[in-house]
Every structure is written in structure tokens, then in C-alpha cells.
mmCIF file of C-alpha atoms and ligand atoms in Angstrom:
data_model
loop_
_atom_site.group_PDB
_atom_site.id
_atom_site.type_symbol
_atom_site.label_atom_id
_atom_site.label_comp_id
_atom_site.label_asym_id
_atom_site.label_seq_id
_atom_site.Cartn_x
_atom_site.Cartn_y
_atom_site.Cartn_z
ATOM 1 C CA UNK A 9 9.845 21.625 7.750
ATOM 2 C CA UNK A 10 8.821 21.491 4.120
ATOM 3 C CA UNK A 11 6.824 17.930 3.757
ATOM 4 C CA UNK A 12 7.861 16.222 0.805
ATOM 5 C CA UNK A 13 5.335 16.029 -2.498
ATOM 6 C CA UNK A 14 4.227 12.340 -3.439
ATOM 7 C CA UNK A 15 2.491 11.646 -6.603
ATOM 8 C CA UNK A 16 0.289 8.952 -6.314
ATOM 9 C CA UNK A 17 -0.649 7.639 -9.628
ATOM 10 C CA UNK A 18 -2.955 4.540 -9.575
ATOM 11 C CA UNK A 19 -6.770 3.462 -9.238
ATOM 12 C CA UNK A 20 -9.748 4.913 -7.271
ATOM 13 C CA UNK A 21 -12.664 2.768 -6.713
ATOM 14 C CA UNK A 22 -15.673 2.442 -4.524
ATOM 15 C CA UNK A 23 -15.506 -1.086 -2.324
ATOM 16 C CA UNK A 24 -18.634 -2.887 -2.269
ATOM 17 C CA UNK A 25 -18.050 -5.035 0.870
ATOM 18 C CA UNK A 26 -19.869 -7.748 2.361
ATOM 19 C CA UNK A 27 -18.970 -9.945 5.306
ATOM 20 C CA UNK A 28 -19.683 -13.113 5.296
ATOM 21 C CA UNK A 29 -18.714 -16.144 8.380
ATOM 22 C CA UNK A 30 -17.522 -18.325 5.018
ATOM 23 C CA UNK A 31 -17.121 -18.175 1.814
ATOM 24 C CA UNK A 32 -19.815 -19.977 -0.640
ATOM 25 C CA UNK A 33 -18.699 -23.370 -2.475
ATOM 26 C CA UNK A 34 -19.698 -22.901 -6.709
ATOM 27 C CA UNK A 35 -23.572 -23.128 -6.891
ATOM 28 C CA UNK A 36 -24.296 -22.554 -3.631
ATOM 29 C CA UNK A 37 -26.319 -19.613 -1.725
ATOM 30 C CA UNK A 38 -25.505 -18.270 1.408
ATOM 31 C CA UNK A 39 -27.803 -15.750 3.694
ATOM 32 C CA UNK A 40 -25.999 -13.568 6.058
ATOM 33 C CA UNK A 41 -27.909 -10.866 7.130
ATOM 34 C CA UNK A 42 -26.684 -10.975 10.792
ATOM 35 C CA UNK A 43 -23.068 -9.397 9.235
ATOM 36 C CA UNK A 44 -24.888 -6.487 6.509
ATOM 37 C CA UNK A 45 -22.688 -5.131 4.125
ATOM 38 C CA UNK A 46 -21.520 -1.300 3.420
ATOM 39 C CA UNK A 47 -19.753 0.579 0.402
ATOM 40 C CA UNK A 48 -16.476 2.399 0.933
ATOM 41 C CA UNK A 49 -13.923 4.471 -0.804
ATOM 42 C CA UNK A 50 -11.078 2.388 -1.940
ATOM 43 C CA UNK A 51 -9.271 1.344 -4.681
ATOM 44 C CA UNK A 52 -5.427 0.715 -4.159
ATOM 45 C CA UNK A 53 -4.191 4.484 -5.222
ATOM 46 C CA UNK A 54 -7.186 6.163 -3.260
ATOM 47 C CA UNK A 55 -6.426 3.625 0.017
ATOM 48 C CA UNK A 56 -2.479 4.421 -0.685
ATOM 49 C CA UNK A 57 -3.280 8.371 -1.160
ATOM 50 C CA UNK A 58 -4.761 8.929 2.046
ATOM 51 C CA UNK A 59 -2.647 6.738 3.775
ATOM 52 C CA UNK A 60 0.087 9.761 2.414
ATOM 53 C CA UNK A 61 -1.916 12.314 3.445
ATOM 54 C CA UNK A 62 -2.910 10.997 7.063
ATOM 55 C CA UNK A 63 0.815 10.342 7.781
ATOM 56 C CA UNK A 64 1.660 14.421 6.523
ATOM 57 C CA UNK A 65 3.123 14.256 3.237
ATOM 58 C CA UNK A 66 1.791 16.640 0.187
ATOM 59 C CA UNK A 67 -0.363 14.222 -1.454
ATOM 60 C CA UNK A 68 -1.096 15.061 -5.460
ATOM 61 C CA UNK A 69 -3.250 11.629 -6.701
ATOM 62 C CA UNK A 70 -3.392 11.248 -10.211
ATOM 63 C CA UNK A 71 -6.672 8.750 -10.562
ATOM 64 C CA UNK A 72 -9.143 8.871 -13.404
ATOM 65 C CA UNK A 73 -12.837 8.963 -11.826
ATOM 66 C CA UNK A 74 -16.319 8.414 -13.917
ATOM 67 C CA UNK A 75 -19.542 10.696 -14.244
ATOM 68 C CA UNK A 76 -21.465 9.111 -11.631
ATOM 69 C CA UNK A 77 -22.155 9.745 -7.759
ATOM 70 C CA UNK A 78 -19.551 7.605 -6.962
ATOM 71 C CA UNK A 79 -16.712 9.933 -8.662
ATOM 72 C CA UNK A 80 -18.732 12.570 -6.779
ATOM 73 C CA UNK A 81 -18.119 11.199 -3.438
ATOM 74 C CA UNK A 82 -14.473 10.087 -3.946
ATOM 75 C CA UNK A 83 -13.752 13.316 -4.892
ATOM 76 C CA UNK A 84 -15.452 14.889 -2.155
ATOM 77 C CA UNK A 85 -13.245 12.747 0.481
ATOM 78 C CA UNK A 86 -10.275 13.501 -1.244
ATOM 79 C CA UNK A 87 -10.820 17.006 -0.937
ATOM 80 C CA UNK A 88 -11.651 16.531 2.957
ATOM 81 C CA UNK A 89 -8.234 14.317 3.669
ATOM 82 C CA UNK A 90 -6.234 17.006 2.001
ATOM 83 C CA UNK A 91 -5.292 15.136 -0.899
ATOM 84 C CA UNK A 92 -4.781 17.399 -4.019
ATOM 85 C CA UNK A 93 -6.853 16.385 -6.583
ATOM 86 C CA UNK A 94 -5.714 18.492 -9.930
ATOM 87 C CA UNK A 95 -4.355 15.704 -11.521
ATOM 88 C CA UNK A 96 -8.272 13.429 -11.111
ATOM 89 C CA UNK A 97 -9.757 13.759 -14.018
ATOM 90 C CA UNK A 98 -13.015 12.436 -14.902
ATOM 91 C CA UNK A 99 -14.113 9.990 -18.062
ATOM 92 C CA UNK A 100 -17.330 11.011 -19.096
ATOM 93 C CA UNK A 101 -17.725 7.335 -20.818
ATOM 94 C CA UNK A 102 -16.657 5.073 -18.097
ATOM 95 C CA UNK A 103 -18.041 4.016 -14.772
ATOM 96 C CA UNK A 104 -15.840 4.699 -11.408
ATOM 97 C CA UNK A 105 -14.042 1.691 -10.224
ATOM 98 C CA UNK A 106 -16.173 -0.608 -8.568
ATOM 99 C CA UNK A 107 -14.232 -3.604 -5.975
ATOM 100 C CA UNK A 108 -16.319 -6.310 -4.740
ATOM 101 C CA UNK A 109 -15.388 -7.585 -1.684
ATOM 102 C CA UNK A 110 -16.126 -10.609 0.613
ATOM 103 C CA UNK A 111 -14.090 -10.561 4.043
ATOM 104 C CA UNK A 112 -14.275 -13.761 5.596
ATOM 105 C CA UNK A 113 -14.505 -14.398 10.044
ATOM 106 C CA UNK A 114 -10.452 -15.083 10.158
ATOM 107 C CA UNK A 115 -10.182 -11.335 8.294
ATOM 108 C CA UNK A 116 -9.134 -12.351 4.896
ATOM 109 C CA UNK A 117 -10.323 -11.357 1.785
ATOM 110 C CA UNK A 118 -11.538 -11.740 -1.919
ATOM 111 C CA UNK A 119 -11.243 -9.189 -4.519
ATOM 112 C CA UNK A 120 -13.275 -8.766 -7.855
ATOM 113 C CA UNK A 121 -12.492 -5.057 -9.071
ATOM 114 C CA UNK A 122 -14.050 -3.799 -12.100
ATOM 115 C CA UNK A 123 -11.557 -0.955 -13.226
ATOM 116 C CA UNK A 124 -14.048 1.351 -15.303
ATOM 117 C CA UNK A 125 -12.628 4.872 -15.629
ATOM 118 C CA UNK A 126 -9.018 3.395 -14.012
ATOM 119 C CA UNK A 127 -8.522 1.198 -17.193
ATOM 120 C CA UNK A 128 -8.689 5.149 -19.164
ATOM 121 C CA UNK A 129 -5.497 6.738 -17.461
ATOM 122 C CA UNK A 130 -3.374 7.615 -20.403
ATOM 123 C CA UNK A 131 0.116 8.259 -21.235
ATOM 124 C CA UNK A 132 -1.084 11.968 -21.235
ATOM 125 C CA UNK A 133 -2.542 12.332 -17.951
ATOM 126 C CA UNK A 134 0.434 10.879 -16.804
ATOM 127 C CA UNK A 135 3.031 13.921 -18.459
ATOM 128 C CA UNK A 136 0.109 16.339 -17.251
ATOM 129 C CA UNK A 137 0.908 14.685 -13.810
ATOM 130 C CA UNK A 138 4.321 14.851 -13.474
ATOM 131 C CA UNK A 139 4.038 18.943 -14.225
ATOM 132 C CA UNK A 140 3.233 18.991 -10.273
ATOM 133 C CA UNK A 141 7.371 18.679 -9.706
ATOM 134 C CA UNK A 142 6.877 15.980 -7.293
ATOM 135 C CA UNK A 143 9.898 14.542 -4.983
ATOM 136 C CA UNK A 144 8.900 11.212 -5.613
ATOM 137 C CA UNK A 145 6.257 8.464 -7.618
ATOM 138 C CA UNK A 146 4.583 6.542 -6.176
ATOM 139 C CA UNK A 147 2.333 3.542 -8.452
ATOM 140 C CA UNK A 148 0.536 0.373 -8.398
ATOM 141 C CA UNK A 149 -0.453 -1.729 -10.765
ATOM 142 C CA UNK A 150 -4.278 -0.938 -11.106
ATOM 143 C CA UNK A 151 -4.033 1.285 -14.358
ATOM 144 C CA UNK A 152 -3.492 0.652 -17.633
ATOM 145 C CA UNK A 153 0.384 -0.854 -18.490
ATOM 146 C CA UNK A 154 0.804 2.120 -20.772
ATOM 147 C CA UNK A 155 0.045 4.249 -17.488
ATOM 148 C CA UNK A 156 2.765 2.362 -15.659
ATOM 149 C CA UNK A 157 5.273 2.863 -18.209
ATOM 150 C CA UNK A 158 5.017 6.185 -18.936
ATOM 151 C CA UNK A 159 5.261 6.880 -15.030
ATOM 152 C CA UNK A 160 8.248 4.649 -14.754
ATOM 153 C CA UNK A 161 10.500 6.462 -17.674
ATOM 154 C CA UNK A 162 9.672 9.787 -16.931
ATOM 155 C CA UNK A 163 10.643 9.008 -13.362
ATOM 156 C CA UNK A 164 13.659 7.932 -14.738
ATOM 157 C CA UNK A 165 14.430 10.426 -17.295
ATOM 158 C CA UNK A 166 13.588 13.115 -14.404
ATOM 159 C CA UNK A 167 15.492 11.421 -11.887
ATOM 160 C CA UNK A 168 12.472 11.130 -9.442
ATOM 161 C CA UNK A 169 12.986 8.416 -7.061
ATOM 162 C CA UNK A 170 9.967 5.542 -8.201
ATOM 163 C CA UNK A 171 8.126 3.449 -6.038
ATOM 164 C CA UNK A 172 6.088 0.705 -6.820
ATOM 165 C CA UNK A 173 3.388 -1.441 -5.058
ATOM 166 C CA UNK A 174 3.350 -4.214 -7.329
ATOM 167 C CA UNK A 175 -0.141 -5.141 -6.883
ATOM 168 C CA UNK A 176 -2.254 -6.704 -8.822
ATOM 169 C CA UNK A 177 0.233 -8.744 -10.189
ATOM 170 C CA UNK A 178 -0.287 -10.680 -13.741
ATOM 171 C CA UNK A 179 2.680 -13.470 -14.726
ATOM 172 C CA UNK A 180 2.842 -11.863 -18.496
ATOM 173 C CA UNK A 181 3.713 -8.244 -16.849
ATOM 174 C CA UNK A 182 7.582 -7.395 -18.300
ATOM 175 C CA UNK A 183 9.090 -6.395 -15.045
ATOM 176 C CA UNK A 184 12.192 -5.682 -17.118
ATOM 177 C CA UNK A 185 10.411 -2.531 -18.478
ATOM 178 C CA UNK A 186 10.260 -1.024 -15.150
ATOM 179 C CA UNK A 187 13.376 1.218 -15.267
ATOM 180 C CA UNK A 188 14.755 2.321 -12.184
ATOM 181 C CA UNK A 189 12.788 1.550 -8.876
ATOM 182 C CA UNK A 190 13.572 2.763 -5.403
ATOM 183 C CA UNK A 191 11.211 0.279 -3.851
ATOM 184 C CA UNK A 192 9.587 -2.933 -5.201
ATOM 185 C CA UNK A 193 7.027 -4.444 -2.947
ATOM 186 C CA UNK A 194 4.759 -7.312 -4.242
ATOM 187 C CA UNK A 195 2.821 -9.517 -1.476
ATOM 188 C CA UNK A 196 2.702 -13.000 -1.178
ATOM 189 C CA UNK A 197 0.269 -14.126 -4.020
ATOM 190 C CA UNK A 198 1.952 -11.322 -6.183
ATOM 191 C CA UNK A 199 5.264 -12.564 -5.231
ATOM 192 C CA UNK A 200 3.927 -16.107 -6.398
ATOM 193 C CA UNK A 201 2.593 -14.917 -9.562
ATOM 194 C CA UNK A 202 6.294 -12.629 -10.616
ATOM 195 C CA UNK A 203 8.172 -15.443 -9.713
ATOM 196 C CA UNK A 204 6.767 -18.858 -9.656
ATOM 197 C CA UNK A 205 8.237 -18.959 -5.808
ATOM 198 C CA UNK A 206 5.574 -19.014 -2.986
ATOM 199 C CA UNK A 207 7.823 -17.473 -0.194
ATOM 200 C CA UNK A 208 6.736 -19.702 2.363
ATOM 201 C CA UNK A 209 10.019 -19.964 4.248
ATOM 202 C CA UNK A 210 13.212 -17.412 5.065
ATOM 203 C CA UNK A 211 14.611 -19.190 2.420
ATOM 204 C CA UNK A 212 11.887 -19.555 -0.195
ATOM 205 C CA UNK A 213 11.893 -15.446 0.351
ATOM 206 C CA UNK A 214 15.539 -14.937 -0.378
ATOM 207 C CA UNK A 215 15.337 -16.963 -3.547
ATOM 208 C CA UNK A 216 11.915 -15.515 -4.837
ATOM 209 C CA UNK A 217 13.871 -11.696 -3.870
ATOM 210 C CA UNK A 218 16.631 -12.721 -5.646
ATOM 211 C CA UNK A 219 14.542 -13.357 -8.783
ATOM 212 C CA UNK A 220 12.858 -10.075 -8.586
ATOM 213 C CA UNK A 221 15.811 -8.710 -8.418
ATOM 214 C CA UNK A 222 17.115 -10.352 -11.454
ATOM 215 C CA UNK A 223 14.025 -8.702 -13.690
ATOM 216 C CA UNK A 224 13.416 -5.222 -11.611
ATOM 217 C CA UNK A 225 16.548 -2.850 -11.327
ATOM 218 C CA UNK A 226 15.241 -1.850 -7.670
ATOM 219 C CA UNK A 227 17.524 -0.623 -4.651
ATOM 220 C CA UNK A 228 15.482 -2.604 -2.124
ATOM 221 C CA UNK A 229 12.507 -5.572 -2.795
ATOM 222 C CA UNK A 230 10.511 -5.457 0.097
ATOM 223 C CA UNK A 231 8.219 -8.428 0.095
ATOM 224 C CA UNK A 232 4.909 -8.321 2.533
ATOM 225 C CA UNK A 233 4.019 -11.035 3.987
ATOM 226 C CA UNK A 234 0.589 -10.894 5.669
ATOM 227 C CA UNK A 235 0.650 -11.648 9.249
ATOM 228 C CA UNK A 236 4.497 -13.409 9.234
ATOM 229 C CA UNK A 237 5.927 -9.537 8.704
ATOM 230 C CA UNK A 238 7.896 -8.523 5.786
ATOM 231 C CA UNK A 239 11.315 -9.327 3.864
ATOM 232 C CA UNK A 240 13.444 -6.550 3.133
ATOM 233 C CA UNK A 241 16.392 -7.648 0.453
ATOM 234 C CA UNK A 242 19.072 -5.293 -0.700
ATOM 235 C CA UNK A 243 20.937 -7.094 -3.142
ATOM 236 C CA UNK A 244 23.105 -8.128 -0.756
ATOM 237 C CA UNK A 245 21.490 -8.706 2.715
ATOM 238 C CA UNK A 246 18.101 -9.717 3.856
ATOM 239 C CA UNK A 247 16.154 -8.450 6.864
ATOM 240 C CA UNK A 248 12.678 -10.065 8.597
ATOM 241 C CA UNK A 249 10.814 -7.754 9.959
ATOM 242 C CA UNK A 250 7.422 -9.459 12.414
ATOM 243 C CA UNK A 251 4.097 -8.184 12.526
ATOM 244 C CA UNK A 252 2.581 -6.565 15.242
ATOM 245 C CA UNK A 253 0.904 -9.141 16.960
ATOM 246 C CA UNK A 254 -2.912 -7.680 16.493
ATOM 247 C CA UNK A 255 -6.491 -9.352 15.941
ATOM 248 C CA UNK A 256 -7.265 -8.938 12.596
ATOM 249 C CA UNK A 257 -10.545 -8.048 11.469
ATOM 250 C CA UNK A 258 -10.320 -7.390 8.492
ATOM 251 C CA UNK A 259 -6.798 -6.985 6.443
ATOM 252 C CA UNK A 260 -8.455 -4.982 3.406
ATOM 253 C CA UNK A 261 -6.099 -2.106 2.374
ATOM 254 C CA UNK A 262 -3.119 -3.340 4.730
ATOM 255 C CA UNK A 263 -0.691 -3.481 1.957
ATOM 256 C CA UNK A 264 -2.116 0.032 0.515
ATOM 257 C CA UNK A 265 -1.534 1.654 3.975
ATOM 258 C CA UNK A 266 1.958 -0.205 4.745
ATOM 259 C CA UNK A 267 3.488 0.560 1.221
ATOM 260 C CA UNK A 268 2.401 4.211 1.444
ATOM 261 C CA UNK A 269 4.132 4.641 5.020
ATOM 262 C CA UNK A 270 7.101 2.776 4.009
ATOM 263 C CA UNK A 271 7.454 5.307 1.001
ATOM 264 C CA UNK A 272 7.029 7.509 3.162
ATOM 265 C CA UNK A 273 8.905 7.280 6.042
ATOM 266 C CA UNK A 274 12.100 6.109 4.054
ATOM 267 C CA UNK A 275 11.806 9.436 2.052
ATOM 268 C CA UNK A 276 12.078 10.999 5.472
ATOM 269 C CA UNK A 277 15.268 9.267 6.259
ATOM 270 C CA UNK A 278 16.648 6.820 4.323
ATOM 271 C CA UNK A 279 16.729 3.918 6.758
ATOM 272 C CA UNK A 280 14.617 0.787 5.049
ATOM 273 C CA UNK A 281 14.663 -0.916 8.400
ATOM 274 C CA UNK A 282 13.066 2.083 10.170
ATOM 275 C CA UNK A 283 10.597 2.609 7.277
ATOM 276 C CA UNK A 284 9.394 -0.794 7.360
ATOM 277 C CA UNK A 285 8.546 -0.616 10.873
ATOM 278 C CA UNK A 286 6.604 2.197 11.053
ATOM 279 C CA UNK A 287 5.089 0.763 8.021
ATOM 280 C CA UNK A 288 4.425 -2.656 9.560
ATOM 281 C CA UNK A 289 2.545 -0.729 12.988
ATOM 282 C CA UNK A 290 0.613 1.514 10.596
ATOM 283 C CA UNK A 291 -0.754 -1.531 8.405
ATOM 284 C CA UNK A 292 -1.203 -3.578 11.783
ATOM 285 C CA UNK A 293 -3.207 -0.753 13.260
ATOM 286 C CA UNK A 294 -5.057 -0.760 9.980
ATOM 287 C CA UNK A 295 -5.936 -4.858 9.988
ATOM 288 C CA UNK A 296 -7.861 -4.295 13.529
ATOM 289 C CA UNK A 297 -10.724 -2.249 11.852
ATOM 290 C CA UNK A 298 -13.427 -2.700 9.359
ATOM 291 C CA UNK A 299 -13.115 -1.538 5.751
ATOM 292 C CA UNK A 300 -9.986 -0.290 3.892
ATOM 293 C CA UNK A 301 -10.619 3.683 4.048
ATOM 294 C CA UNK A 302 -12.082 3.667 7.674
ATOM 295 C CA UNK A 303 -9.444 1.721 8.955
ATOM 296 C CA UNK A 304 -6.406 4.116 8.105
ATOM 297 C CA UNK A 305 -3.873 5.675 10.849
ATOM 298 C CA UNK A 306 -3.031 8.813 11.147
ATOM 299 C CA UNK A 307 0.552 9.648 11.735
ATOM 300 C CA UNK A 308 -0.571 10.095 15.591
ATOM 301 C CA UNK A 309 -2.368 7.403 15.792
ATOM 302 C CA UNK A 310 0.591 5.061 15.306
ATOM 303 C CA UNK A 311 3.004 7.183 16.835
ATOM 304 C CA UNK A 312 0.437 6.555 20.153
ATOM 305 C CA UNK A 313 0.641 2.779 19.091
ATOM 306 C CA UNK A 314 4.727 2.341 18.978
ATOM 307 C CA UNK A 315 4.801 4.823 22.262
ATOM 308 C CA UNK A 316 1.766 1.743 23.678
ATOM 309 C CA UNK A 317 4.399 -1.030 22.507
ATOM 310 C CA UNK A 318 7.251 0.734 24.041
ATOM 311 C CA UNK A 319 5.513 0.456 27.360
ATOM 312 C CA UNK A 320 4.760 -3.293 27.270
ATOM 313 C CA UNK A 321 8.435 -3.647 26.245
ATOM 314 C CA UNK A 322 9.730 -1.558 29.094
ATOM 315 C CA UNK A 323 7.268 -3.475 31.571
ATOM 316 C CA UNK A 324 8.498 -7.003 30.476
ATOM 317 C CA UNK A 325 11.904 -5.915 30.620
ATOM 318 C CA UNK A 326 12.084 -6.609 26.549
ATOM 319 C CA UNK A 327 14.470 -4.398 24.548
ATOM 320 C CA UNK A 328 13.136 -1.887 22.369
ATOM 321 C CA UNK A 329 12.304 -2.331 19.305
ATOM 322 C CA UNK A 330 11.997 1.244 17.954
ATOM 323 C CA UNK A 331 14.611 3.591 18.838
ATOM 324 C CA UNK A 332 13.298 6.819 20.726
ATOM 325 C CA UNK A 333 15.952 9.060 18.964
ATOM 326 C CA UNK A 334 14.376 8.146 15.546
ATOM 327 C CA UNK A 335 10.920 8.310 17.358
ATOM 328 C CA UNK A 336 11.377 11.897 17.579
ATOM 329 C CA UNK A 337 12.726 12.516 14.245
ATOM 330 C CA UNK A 338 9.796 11.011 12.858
ATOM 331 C CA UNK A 339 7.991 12.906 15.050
ATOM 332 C CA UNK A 340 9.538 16.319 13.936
ATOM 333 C CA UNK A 341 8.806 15.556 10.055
HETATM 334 P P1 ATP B 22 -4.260 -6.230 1.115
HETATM 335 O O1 ATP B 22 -5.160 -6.987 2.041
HETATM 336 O O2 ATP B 22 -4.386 -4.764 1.165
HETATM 337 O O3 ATP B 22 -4.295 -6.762 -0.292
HETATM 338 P P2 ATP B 22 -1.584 -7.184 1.016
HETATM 339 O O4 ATP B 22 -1.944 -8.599 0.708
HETATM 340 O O5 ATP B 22 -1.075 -6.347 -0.099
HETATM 341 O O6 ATP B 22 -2.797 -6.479 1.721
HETATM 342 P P3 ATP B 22 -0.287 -8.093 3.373
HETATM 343 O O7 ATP B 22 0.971 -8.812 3.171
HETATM 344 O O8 ATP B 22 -1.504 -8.898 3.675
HETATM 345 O O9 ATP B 22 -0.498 -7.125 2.124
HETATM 346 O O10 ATP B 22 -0.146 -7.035 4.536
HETATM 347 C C1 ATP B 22 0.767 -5.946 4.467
HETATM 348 C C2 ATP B 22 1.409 -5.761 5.814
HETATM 349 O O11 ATP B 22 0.386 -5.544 6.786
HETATM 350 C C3 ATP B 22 2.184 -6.974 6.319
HETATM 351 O O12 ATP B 22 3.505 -6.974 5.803
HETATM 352 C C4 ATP B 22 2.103 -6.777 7.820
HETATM 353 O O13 ATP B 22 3.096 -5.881 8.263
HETATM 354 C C5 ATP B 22 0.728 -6.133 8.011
HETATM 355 N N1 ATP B 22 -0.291 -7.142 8.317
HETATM 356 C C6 ATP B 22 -1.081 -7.813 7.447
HETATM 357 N N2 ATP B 22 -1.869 -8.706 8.085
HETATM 358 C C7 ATP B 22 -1.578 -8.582 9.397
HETATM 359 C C8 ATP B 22 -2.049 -9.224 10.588
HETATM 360 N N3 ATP B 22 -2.985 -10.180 10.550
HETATM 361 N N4 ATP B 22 -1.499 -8.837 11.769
HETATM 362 C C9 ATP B 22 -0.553 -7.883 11.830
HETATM 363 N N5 ATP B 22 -0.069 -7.241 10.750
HETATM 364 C C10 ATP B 22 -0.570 -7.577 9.543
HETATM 365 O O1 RIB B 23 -6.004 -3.226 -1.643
HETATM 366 C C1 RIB B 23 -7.368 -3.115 -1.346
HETATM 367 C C2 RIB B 23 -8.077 -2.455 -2.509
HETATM 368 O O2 RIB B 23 -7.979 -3.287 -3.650
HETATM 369 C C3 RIB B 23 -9.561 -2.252 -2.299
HETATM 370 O O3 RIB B 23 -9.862 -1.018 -1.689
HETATM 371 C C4 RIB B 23 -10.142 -2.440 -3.694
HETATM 372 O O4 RIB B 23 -10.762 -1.304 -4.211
HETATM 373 C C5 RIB B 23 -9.001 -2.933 -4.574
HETATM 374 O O5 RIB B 23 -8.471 -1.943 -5.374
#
């Protein structure tokens, strides 16, 4: 079966991460060498990309690296996940993306990213882009506004079905300018910042969905919601889906991962519901390792997990929660 094209346009950076038992009050020093520290790929689009590729879809990424070793080595993974890279193009002014990043004992985590080279994606590279004929577009909010925008109308105008991972969010961002959108998904914080509504409870999610709604013309806002699940609205209805109960290590990249499967898996069939699901085991799988890159499923890999769930289910005497039938259609893809 022909796998469907995704173009991926958002940021590549290198993650410098550190671990550290807590986080330091202003002004004050903390020594952790019992936890070390290590440098990853990552970036939201590069995290996102190979979360694409890993599950089986034709993965173009449209990323802007720098001159440096880093862009070297980002490129060079790329190239081994299968990820197309025609559409990375280097700056030879600018600096690859560089995230620092502190993950904390519970496995949460604080983000400083310095967007070198991302902060150069143009209107240009975006047209050059789209000449790839992909099925669908897939962006985050990591690249220049002009970047976004150009992405969103020629969607549009080209009647590609957008998708967008509304991350980083920033409360001045016109949402209205979006066009079209297939998929919205923002996270908590980013739901916070979009529409003033933390979406603590069922119904703080409805109303802060409802908002979205009001300012992004999308067929479905799916809201993620760390370890509570997600919130699927569809203008009319609202769905909870739970998290996979997991220990999380670290949850760097979770949203990358689950947006990316979502896309995906919806592409595949259509069915939000089912698409979140599969997205919400693949990002679950994804929390219980270290690092953002490292810790992304393949396709197998959380087919193996659902068919592990399935078993406990079956044991307990629990219903199902994933339906065999579209197991194996999945599967097929
Ligand atoms: P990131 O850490 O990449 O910025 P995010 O903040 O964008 O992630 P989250 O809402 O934290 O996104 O996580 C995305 C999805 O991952 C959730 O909707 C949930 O399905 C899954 N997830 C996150 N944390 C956990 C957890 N502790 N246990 C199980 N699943 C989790
Ligand atoms: O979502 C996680 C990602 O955010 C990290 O890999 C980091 O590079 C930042 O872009």
C-alpha cells in the first residue's frame, strides 16, 4: 500500500540535557554529577519527523540547519531514519538550534531553545517545500510566523489537509490567520497561553476548546494533557481520552511523538478517536525513556505495547479498549 507523504515543516535542534533531582532556586548552585548530562537530536520538527518516519509514513522535513557539526550530525540521523531531507537547507550565517534542557526526578521538564538557523526558514523555502506534492502538512510553531503562514495558505490554496502542533505558544500569535486546519493541538501551558483558560477540569477543557475554536477554523482541537490524557472537541462533541498508566522518566518530546502519530494514524483512517489512541500509547511508550530522540516508538514497538495491554485487559476480564479489527488495519498500513 502506497504510504502517504507528510511534510514536516518546523525546527531542528540539538538538546543539551541535563538531569537534575531539583531544580535550582535564583542565585543558587547546584552539583549533580551522580545524574551527568548528554546532547541529543531534537527540536520539535526533527522529534515530530522521525516520529513519522518510525511509524511508516514518507517523511519529507523541511528544517533549516547551520554550518556547524551539529547540522552535520542531524543530518546524518535524518538520513539513517529515512527521513527525506531535500527540503533541509543549511544557513551558512546561523548556528543550529540549540534546546537546553533540565528534566527534573518526577520527569518534567524546562525548556530554553535558542532557534539559530530555525528563526531563517523563509516564505521561499516554504513554496520550494511544498513542490514535494505532499498529502498532507504538518507544522509547529518553532519557525519564523512568516514560515507558518506561508505553510498555512498554500495548504489552503492547494487543498492539503494542515496540521498543526501549536507549540510554543505566544498570547500575541493571530490564530485567526491560520486558515483551514485539520487538527489543532496545543498542550496545557499552550492551551493557557491561546486562551487565558488553564484546562484543569472536563469543563475548564470544553470552554478553553470552545475558544480555540472560536479563533482557529479547525475540524477537530485536540488538547494534550500530560499525564490526565487528552481532549478531543469537534465542534460539537467532546471526547477524554486517559493516559497509559506508565512511569515517566522523562516526558521530553511526548507531545512531538503523540501529535505526529495522531496525524498520522487519522490520515490512515479518519477516526480521531482511534488516532488519538494510538497516539496516546506511542507518546506513553515515549515518556518511559530518557531523551526525546532515543525515546521514540516504532510503529512495532507500540503495536507490541497495545497487543501487551490487550492481555492485561483480557486477564482482568476488562473490556477492550482498542478494537482488534482496527488493530489490523493499522497493522496493514
Ligand atoms: P513535551 O514534553 O514534548 O513538551 P507536551 O507538553 O507537548 O510534551 P503532554 O501533554 O505533556 O505534551 O504529553 C502529550 C501526550 O503524551 C499526553 O496527551 C499523553 O497521552 C502522553 N503523556 C504525557 N505524559 C505522560 C505520562 N506521564 N504518562 C502517560 N502518558 C503521558
Ligand atoms: O518538544 C521537545 C523539544 O522542544 C526538544 O527536543 C527541544 O529541542 C525543543 O524544541
Amino acid at each position: 500500500m502506497k504510504s502517504i507523504r507528510i511534510l514536516v515543516i518546523s525546527s531542528a535542534n540539538i538538546d543539551f540535557v541535563q538531569h537534575t533531582h531539583r531544580i535550582p532556586y535564583a542565585g543558587e548552585t547546584i552539583v549533580e554529577d551522580e545524574l551527568g548530562y548528554a546532547y541529543y537530536p531534537g527540536g520539535k520538527g526533527g522529534n515530530s519527523a522521525v516520529a513519522f518516519a518510525r511509524f511508516g509514513a514518507d517523511t519529507v522535513f523541511a528544517c533549516k540547519l547551520g554550518r556547524d557539526s551539529n547540522a552535520k550530525r542531524l543530518a546524518a540521523i535524518y538520513k539513517k531514519e529515512g527521513i527525506n531531507t531535500h527540503h533541509a537547507t543549511v544557513d551558512a550565517e546561523a548556528g543550529t538550534g540549540m534546546a537546553a534542557i533540565m528534566t527534573e526526578d518526577n520527569g518534567m521538564n524546562r525548556i530554553i531553545v535558542y532557534p539559530g538557523a530555525n528563526r531563517k526558514i523563509t516564505a521561499g523555502d516554504v513554496e520550494e517545500a511544498f513542490t514535494c506534492y505532499p498529502d498532507a502538512v504538518f507544522l509547529q510553531m518553532e519557525i519564523p510566523d512568516e514560515a507558518v503562514f506561508a505553510a498555512a495558505s498554500l495548504a489552503e490554496k492547494k487543498k492539503i489537509p494542515l496540521f498543526i502542533d501549536a507549540a510554543p505558544a505566544r498570547m500575541d500569535f493571530p490564530l485567526e490567520r491560520l486558515g483551514k486546519v485539520e487538527i489543532f493541538s496545543p498542550n496545557e501551558i499552550e492551551t493557557k497561553i491561546y486562551t487565558g483558560i488553564s484546562p484543569s477540569t472536563e469543563e475548564e477543557c470544553l470552554r478553553a476548546a470552545i475558544r480555540l475554536s472560536s479563533k482557529v477554523d479547525a475540524r477537530y482541537i485536540v488538547l494534550k494533557l500530560g499525564s490526565r490524557g487528552a481532549f478531543i472537541y469537534d465542534g460539537n462533541e467532546y471526547f477524554i481520552i486517559p493516559a497509559e498508566k506508565v512511569r515517566a522518566i522523562d516526558t521530553t518530546g511526548a507531545g512531538d511523538v503523540f501529535t505526529a502519530v495522531m496525524t498520522y494514524v487519522y490520515l490512515q483512517n479518519g477516526n480521531i478517536v482511534t488516532a488519538v489512541k494510538y497516539a496516546s500509547c506511542a507518546a506513553a511508550l515515549s515518556v518511559t525513556k530518557e531523551g526525546a530522540y532515543p525515546s521514540i516508538p516504532t510503529r512495532e514497538e507500540v503495536f507490541e505495547y497495545i497487543r501487551s495491554r490487550r492481555k492485561v485487559r483480557e486477564d482482568r476480564g476488562q473490556e477492550d479498549f482498542y478494537n482488534e479489527e482496527e488493530e489490523e488495519q493499522v497493522e496493514q498500513w
